[in-house]
Coordinates of N, CA and C and ligand atoms in Angstrom, one line a residue:
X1 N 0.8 -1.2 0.0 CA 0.0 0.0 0.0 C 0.9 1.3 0.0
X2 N 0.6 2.2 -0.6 CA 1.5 3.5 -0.5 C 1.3 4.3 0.8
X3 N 2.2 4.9 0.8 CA 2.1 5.6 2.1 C 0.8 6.6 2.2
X4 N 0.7 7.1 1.5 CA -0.6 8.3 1.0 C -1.9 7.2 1.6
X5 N -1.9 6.1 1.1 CA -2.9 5.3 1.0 C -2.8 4.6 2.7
X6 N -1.9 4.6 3.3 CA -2.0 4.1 4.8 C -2.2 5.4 5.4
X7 N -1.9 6.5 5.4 CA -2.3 7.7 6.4 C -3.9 7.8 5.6
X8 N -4.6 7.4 4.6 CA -5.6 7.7 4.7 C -6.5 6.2 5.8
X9 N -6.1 5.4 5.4 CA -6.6 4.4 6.4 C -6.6 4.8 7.6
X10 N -5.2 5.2 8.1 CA -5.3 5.2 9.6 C -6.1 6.2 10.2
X11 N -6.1 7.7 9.1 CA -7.7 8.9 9.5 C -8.9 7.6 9.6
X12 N -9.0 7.0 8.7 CA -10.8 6.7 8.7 C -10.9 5.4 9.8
X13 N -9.7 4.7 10.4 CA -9.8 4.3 11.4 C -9.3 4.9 13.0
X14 N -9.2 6.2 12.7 CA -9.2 7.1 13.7 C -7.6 5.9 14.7
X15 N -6.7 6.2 14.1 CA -5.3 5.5 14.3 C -4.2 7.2 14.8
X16 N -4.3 7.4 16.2 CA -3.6 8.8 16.4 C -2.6 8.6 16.8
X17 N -2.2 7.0 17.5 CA -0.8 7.2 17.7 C 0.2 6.9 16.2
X18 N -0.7 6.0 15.4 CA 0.1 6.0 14.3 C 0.0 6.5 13.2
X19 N -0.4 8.3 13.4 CA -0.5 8.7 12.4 C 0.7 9.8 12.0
X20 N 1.0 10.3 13.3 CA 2.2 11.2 13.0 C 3.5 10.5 11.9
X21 N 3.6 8.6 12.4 CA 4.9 8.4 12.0 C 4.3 7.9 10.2
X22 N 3.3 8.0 9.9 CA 3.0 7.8 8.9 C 3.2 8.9 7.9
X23 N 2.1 9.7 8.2 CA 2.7 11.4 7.4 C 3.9 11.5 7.0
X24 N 4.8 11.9 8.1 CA 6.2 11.8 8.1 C 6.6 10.7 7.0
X25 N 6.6 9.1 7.2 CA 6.7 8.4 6.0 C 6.8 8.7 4.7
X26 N 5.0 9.3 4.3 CA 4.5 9.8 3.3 C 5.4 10.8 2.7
X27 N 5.9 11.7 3.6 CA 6.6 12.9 3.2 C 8.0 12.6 2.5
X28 N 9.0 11.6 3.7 CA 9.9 11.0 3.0 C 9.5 10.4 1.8
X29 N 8.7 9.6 1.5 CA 8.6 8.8 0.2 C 8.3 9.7 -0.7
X30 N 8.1 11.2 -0.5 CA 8.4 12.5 -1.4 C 6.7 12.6 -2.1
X31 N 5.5 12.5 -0.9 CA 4.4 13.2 -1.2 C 4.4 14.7 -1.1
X32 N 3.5 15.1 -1.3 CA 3.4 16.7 -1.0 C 2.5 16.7 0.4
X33 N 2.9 17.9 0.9 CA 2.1 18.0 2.4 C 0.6 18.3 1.9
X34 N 0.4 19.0 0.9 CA -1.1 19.1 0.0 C -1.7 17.6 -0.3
X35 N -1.1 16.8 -0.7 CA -1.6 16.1 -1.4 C -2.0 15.1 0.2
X36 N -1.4 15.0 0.9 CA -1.2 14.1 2.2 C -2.7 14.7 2.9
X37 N -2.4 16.2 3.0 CA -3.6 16.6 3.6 C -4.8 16.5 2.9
X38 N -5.2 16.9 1.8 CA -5.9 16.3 0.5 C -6.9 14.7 0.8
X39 N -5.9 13.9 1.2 CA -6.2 12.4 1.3 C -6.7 12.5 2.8
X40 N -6.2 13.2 3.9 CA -7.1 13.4 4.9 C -8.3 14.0 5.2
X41 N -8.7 14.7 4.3 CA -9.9 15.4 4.0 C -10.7 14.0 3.8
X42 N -10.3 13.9 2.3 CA -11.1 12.8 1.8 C -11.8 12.0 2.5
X43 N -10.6 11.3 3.7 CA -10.9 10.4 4.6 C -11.8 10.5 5.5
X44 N -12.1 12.2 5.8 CA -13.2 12.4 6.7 C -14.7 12.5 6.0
X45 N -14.5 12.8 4.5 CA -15.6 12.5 3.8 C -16.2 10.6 3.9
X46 N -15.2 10.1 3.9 CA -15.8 8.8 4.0 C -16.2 8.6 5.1
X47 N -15.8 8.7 6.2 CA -16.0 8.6 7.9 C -17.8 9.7 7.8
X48 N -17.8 10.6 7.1 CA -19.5 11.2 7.0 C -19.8 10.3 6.6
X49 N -19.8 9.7 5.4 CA -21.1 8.8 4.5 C -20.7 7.8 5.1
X50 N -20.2 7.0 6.0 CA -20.3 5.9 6.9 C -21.5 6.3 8.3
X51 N -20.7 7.1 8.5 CA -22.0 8.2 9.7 C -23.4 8.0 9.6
X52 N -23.2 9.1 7.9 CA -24.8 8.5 7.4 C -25.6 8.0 7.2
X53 N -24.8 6.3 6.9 CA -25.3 4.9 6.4 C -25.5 4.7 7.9
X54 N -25.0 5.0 8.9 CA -25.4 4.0 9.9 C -23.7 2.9 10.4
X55 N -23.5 3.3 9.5 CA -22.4 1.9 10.2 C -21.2 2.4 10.7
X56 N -21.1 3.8 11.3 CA -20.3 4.6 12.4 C -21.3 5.1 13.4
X57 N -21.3 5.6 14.9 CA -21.4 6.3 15.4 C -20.5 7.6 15.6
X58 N -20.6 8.4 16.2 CA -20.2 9.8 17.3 C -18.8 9.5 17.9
X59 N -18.8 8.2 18.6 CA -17.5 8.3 19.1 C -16.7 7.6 17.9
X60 N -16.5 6.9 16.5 CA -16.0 7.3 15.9 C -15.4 8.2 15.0
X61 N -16.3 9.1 14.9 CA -16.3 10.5 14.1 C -14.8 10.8 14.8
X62 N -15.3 11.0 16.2 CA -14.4 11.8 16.6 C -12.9 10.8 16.8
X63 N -12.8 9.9 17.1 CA -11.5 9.4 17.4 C -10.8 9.6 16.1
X64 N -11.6 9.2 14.7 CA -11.2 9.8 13.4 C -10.5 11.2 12.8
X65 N -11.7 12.3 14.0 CA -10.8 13.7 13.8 C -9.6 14.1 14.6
X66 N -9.6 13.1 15.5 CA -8.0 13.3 16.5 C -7.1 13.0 15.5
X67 N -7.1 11.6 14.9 CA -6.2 11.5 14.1 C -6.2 12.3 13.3
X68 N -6.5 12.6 12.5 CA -6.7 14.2 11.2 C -6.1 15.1 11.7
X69 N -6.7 15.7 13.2 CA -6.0 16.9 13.9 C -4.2 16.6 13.8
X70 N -4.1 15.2 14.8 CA -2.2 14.8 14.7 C -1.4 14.6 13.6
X71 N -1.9 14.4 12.3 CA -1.7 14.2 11.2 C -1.0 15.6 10.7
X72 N -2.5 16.6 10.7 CA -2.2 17.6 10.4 C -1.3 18.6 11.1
X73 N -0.8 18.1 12.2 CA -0.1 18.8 13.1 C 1.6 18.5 12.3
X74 N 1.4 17.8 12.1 CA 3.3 17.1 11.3 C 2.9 18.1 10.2
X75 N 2.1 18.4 9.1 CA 2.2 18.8 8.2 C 2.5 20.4 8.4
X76 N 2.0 21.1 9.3 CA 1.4 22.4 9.9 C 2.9 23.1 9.3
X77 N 3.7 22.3 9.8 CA 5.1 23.6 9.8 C 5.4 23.6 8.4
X78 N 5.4 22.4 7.7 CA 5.4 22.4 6.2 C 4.3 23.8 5.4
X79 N 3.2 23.6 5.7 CA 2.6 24.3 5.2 C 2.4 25.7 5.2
X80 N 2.9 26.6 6.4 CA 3.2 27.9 6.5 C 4.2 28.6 5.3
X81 N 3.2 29.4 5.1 CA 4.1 29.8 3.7 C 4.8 31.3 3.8
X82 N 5.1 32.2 3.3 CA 5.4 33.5 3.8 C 4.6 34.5 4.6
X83 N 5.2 34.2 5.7 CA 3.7 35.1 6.2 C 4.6 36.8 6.6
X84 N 5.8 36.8 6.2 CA 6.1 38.0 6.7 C 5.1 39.4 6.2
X85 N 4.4 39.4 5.4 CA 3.6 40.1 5.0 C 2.4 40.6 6.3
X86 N 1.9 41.8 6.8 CA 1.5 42.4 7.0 C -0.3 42.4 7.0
X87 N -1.0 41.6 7.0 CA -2.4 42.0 6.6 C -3.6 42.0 7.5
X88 N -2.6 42.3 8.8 CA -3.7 42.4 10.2 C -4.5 41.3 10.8
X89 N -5.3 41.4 11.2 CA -5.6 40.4 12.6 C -6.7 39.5 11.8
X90 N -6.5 38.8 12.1 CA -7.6 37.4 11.6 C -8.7 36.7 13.3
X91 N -10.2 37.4 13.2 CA -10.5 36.7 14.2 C -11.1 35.4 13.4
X92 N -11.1 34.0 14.2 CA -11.7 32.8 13.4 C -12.4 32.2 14.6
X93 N -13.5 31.7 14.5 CA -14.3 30.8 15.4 C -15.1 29.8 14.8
X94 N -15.5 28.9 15.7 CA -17.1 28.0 14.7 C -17.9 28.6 15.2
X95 N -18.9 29.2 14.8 CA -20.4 29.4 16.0 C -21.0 28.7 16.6
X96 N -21.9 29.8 17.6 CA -22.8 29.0 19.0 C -23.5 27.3 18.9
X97 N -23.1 26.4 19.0 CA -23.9 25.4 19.3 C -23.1 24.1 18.2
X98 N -21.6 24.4 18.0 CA -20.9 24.0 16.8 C -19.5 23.8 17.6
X99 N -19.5 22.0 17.1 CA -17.9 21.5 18.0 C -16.9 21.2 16.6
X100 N -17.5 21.6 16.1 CA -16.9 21.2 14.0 C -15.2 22.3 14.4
X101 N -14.0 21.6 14.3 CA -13.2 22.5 14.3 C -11.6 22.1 13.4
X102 N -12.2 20.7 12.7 CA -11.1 20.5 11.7 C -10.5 21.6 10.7
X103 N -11.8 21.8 10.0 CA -12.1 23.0 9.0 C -11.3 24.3 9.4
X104 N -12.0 24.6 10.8 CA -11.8 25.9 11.3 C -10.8 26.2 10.9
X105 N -9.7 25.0 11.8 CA -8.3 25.5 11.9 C -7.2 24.9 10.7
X106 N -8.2 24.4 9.4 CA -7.0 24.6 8.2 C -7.5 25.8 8.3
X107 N -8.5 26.4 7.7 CA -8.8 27.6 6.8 C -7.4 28.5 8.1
X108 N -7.4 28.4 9.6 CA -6.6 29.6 10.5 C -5.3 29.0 9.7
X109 N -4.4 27.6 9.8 CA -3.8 27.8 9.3 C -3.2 28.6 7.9
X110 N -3.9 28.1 6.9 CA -4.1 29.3 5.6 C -3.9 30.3 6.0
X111 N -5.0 30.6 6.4 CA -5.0 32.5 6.6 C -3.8 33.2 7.0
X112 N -3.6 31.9 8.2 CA -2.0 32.7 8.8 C -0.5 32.8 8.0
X113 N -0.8 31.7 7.1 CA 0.3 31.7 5.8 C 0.0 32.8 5.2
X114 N -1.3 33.0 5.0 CA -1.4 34.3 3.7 C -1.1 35.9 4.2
X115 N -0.5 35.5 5.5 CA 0.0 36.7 6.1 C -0.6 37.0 6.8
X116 N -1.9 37.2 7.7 CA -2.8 37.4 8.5 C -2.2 36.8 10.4
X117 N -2.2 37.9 11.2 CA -2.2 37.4 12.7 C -3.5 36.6 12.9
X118 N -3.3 35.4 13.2 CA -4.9 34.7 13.6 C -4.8 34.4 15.2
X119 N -6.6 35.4 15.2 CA -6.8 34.7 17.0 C -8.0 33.7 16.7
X120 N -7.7 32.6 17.2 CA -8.8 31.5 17.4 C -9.3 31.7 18.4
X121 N -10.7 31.9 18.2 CA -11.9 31.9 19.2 C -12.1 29.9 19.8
X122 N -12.1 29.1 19.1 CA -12.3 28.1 18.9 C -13.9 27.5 18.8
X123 N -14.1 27.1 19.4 CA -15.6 26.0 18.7 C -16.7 26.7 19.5
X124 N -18.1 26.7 19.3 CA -18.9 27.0 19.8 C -18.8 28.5 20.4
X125 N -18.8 29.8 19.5 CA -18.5 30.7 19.7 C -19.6 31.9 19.5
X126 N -20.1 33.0 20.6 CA -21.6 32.9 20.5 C -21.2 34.5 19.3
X127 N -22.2 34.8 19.2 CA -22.4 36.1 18.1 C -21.4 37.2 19.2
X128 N -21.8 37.0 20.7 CA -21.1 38.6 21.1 C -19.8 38.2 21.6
X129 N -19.3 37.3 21.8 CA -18.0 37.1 21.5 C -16.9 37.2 20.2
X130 N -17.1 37.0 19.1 CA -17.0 37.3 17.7 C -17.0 39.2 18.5
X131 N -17.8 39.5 18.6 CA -17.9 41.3 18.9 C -16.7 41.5 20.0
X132 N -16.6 41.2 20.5 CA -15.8 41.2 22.1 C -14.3 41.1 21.6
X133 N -14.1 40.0 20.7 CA -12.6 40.1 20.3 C -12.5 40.9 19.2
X134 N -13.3 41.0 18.3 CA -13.1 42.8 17.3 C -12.5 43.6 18.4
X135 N -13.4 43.9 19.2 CA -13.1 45.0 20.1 C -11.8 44.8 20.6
X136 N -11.2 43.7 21.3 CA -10.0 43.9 22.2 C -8.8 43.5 21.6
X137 N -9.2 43.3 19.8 CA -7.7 43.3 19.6 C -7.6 44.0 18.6
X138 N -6.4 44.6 18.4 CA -5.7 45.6 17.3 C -5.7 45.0 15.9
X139 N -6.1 46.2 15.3 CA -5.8 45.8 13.9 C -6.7 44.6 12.8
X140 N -7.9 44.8 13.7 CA -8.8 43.2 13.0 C -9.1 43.9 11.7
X141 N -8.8 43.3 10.1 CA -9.3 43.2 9.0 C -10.0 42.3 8.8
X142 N -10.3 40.9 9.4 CA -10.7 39.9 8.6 C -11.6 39.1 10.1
X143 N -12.6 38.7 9.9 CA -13.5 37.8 10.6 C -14.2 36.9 10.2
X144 N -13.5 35.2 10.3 CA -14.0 34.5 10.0 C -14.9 33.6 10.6
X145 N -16.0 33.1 10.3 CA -16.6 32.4 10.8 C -17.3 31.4 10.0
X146 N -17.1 30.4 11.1 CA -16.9 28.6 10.3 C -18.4 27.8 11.2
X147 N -19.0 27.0 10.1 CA -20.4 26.3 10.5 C -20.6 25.4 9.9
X148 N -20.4 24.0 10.5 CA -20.8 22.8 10.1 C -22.1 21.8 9.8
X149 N -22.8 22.8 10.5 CA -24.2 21.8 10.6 C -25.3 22.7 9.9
X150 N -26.4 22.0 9.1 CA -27.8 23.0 8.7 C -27.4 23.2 10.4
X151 N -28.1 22.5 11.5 CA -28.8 23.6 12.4 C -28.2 24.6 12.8
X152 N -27.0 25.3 12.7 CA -26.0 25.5 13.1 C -25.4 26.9 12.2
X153 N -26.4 26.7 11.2 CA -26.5 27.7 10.0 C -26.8 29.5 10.7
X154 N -28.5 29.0 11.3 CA -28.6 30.3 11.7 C -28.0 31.1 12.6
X155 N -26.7 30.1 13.7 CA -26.1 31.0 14.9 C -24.9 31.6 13.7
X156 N -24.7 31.2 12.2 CA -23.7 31.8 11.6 C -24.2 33.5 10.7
X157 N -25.9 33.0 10.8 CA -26.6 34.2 10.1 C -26.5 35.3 11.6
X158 N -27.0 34.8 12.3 CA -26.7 36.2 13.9 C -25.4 36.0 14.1
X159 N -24.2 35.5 13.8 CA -22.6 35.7 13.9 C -22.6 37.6 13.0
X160 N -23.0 36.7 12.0 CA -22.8 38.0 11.1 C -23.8 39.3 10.9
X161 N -24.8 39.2 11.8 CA -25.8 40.2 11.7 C -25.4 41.1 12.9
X162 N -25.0 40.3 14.1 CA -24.8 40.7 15.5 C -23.3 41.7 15.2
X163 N -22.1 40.8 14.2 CA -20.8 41.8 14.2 C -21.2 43.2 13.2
X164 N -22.0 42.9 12.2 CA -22.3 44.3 11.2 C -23.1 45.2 12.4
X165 N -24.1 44.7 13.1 CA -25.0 45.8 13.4 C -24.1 46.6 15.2
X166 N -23.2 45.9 15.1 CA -22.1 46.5 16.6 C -21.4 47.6 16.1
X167 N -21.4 48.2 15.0 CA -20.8 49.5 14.3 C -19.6 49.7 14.3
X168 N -18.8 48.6 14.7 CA -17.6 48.3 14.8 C -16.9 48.5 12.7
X169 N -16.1 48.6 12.1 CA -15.5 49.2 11.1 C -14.2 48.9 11.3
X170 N -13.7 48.4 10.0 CA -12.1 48.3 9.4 C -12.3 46.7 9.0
X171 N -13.2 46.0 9.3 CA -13.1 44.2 8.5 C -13.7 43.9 7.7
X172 N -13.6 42.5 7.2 CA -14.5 42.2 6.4 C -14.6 40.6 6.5
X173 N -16.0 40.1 7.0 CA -16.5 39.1 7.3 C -16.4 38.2 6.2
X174 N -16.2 37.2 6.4 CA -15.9 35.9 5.7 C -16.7 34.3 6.5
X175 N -17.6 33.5 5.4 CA -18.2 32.8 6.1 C -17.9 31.3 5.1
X176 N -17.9 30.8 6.2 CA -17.8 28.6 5.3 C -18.1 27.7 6.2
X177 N -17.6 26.6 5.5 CA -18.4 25.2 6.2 C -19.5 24.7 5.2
X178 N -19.2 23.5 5.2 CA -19.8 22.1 4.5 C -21.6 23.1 4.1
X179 N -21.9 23.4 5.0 CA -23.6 23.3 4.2 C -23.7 24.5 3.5
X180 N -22.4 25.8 3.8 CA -22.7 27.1 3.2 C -22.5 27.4 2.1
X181 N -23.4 27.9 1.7 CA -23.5 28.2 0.0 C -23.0 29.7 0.0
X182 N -22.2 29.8 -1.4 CA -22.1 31.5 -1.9 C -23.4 32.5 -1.5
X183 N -24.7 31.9 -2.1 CA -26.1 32.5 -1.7 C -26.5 32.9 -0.8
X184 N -26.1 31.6 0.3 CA -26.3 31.9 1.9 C -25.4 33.0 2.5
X185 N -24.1 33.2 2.2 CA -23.2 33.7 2.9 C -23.8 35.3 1.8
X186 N -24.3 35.5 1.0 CA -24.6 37.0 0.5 C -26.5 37.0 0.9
X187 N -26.6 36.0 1.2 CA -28.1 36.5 2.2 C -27.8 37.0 3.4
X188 N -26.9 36.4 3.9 CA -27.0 36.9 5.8 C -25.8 37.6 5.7
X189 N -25.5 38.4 4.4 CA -24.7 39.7 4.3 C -23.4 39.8 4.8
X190 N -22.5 38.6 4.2 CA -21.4 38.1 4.8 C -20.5 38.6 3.9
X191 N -19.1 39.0 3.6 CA -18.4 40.2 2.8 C -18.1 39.0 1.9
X192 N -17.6 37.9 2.2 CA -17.2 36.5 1.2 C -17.2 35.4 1.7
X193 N -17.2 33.9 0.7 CA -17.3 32.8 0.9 C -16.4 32.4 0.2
X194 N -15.7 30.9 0.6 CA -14.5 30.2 0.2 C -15.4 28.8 0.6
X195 N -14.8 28.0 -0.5 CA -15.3 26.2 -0.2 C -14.5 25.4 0.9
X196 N -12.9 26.0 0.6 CA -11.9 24.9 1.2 C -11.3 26.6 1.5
X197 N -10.0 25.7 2.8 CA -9.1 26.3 2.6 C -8.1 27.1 2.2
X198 N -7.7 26.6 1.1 CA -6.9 26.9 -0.2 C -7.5 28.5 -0.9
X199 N -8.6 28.5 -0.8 CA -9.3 29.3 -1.7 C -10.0 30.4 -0.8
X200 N -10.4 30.0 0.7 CA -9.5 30.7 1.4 C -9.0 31.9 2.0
X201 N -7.9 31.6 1.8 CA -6.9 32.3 2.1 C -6.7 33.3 0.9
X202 N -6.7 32.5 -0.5 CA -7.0 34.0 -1.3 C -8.2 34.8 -1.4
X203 N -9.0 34.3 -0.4 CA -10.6 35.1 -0.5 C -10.1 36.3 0.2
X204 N -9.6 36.2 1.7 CA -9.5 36.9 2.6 C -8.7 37.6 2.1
X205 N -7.0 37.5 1.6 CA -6.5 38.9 0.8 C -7.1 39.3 0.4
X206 N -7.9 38.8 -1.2 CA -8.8 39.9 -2.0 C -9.3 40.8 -1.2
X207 N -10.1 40.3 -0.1 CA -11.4 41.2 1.0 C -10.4 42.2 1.7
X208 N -9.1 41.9 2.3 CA -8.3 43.3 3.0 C -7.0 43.9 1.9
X209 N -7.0 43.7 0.6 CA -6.1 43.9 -0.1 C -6.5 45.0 -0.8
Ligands
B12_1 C1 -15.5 14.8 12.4 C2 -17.0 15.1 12.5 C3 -17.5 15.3 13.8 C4 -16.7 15.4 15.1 C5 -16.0 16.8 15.1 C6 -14.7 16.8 15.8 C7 -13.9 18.0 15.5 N1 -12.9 18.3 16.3 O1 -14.1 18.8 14.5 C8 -17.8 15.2 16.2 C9 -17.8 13.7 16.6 C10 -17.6 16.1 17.4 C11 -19.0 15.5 15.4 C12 -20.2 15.7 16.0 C13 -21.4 15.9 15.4 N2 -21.6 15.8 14.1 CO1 -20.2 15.7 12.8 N3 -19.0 15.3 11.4 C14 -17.8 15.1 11.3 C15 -17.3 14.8 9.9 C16 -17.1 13.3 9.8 C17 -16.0 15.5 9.4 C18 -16.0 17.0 9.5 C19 -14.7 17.4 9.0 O2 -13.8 17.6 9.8 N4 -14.4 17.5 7.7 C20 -13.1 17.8 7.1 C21 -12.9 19.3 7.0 C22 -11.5 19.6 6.4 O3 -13.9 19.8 6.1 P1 -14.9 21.0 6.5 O4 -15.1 20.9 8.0 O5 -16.0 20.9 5.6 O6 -14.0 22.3 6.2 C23 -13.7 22.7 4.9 C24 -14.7 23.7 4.3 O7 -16.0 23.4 4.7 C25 -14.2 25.0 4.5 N5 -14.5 25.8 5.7 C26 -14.8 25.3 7.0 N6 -15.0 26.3 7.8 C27 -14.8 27.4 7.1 C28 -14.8 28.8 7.6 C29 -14.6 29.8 6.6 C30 -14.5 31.2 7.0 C31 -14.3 29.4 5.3 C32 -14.1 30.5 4.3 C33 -14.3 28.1 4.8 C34 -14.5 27.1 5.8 O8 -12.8 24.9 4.5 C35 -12.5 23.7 5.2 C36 -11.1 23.2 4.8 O9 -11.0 22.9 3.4 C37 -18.5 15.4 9.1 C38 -18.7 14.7 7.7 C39 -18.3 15.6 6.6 N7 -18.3 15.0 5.4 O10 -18.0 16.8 6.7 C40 -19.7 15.1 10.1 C41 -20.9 16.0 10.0 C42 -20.6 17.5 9.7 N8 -21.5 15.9 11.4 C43 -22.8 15.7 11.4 C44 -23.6 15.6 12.5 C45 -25.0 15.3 12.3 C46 -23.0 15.7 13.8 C47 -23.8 15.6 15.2 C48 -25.1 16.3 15.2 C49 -23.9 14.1 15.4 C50 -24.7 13.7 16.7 N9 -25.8 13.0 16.4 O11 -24.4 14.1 17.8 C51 -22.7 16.1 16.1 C52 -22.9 17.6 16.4 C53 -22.0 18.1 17.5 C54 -22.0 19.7 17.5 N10 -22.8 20.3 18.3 O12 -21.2 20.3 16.8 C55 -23.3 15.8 10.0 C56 -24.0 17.2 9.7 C57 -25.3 17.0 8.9 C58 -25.9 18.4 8.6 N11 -26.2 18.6 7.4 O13 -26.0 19.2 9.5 C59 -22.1 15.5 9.1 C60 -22.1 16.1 7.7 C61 -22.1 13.9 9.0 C62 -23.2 13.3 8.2 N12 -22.9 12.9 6.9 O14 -24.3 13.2 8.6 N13 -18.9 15.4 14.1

């Protein structure tokens, strides 16, 4: 089996102590940290449609995203890219009632490559918190906010209603996650939307560039 193809096994068998020395493998055997991370994604798409079918529970999901998280933790230093660049404060959270925080923290990774200071709020993050760190930290251009679930949708429509209508000025809101559509994110009056990571990170320059 190729190396690519055992760190994707060991995500969908939620394998954390043996995922670090696998990556690492993968890398030696001259994958790309994109492509490794790529195959980790994937693998949590499978670990959903197993979810769905019935033939995973809850405490699999999660033992699955530990590994993903440790996976991605070997890759993390690889993937920082120039960030000496300048483009102010990045707040990132999931919203109220939301433990989804794989996503969150590629897109903070990214962002923080693309030059951006990121403060992680982390999971379950209510609308006036999102307001509370605008306020206490310098220099915020960019606010992102991340939502996993339909139900989970509307604490991301009052994320973004609650920071526009605080009269707060100088950012520009950015919203994603699995159920969010471009549509959605320009109904509940969000400045931009990105699908993955990758794309991202060039959303957010465009938005403070
Ligand atoms: C792992 C997982 C969990 C773990 C989360 C652990 C963790 N630390 O994150 C645990 C076990 C906690 C969990 C719990 C639940 N989960 Co869950 N979970 C998943 C799973 C398998 C993977 C999610 C993931 O990490 N994907 C990989 C990452 C990389 O992708 P991503 O999150 O989509 O992020 C990318 C983009 O969306 C985007 N993005 C994300 N955020 C942002 C933010 C911005 C600003 C931007 C621009 C872009 C962006 O970029 C990211 C990187 O490319 C998904 C299945 C799936 N296919 O997504 C289900 C899934 C999301 N879960 C689901 C459900 C139902 C639940 C539970 C309700 C189950 C239950 N009965 O309790 C609970 C809810 C708990 C809660 N209150 O949040 C459903 C949601 C269905 C729906 N439509 O709402 C899914 C789709 C599974 C399914 N097929 O049914 N889950």
């Amino acid at each position: 089996m190729s190396k690519i193809n055992e760190v994707k096994e060991l995500v969908e068998a939620g394998k954390s102590k043996k995922i670090g020395a696998a990556v690492q493998e993968a890398l030696d055997a001259g994958s790309q940290p994109g492509d490794i991370l790529q195959a980790m994604v994937d693998s949590m798409s499978v670990v959903g449609e197993k979810f769905s079918a019935g033939e995973i529970f809850v405490p699999e999901m999660l033992i699955a995203a530990k590994a993903m998280s440790k996976g991605v933790d070997v890759l993390r230093p690889l993937m920082a890219g120039d960030n000496s660049a300048s483009l102010g404060t990045c707040i990132i959270g999931t919203v109220a009632g939301d433990l989804h925080d794989i996503g969150k923290n590629l897109v903070s990774m990214m962002i923080e490559s693309a030059g951006f200071t990121v403060v992680d709020l982390g999971v379950d993050v209510s609308a006036e918190k999102f307001v509370a760190a605008i306020k206490e930290n310098e220099n915020v251009t960019l606010v992102a906010c991340s939502g996993l679930l339909t139900t989970t949708m509307p604490a991301l429509k009052e994320a973004v209603a609650t920071i526009k209508a605080s009269g707060l000025t100088g950012f520009k809101v950015i919203v994603g996650g699995a159920p969010v559509t471009p549509e959605y994110a320009a109904e509940i009056g969000a400045d931009g939307y990105a699908a993955d990571a990758g794309s991202a990170a060039v959303k957010a320059k465009e938005l403070v560039m």
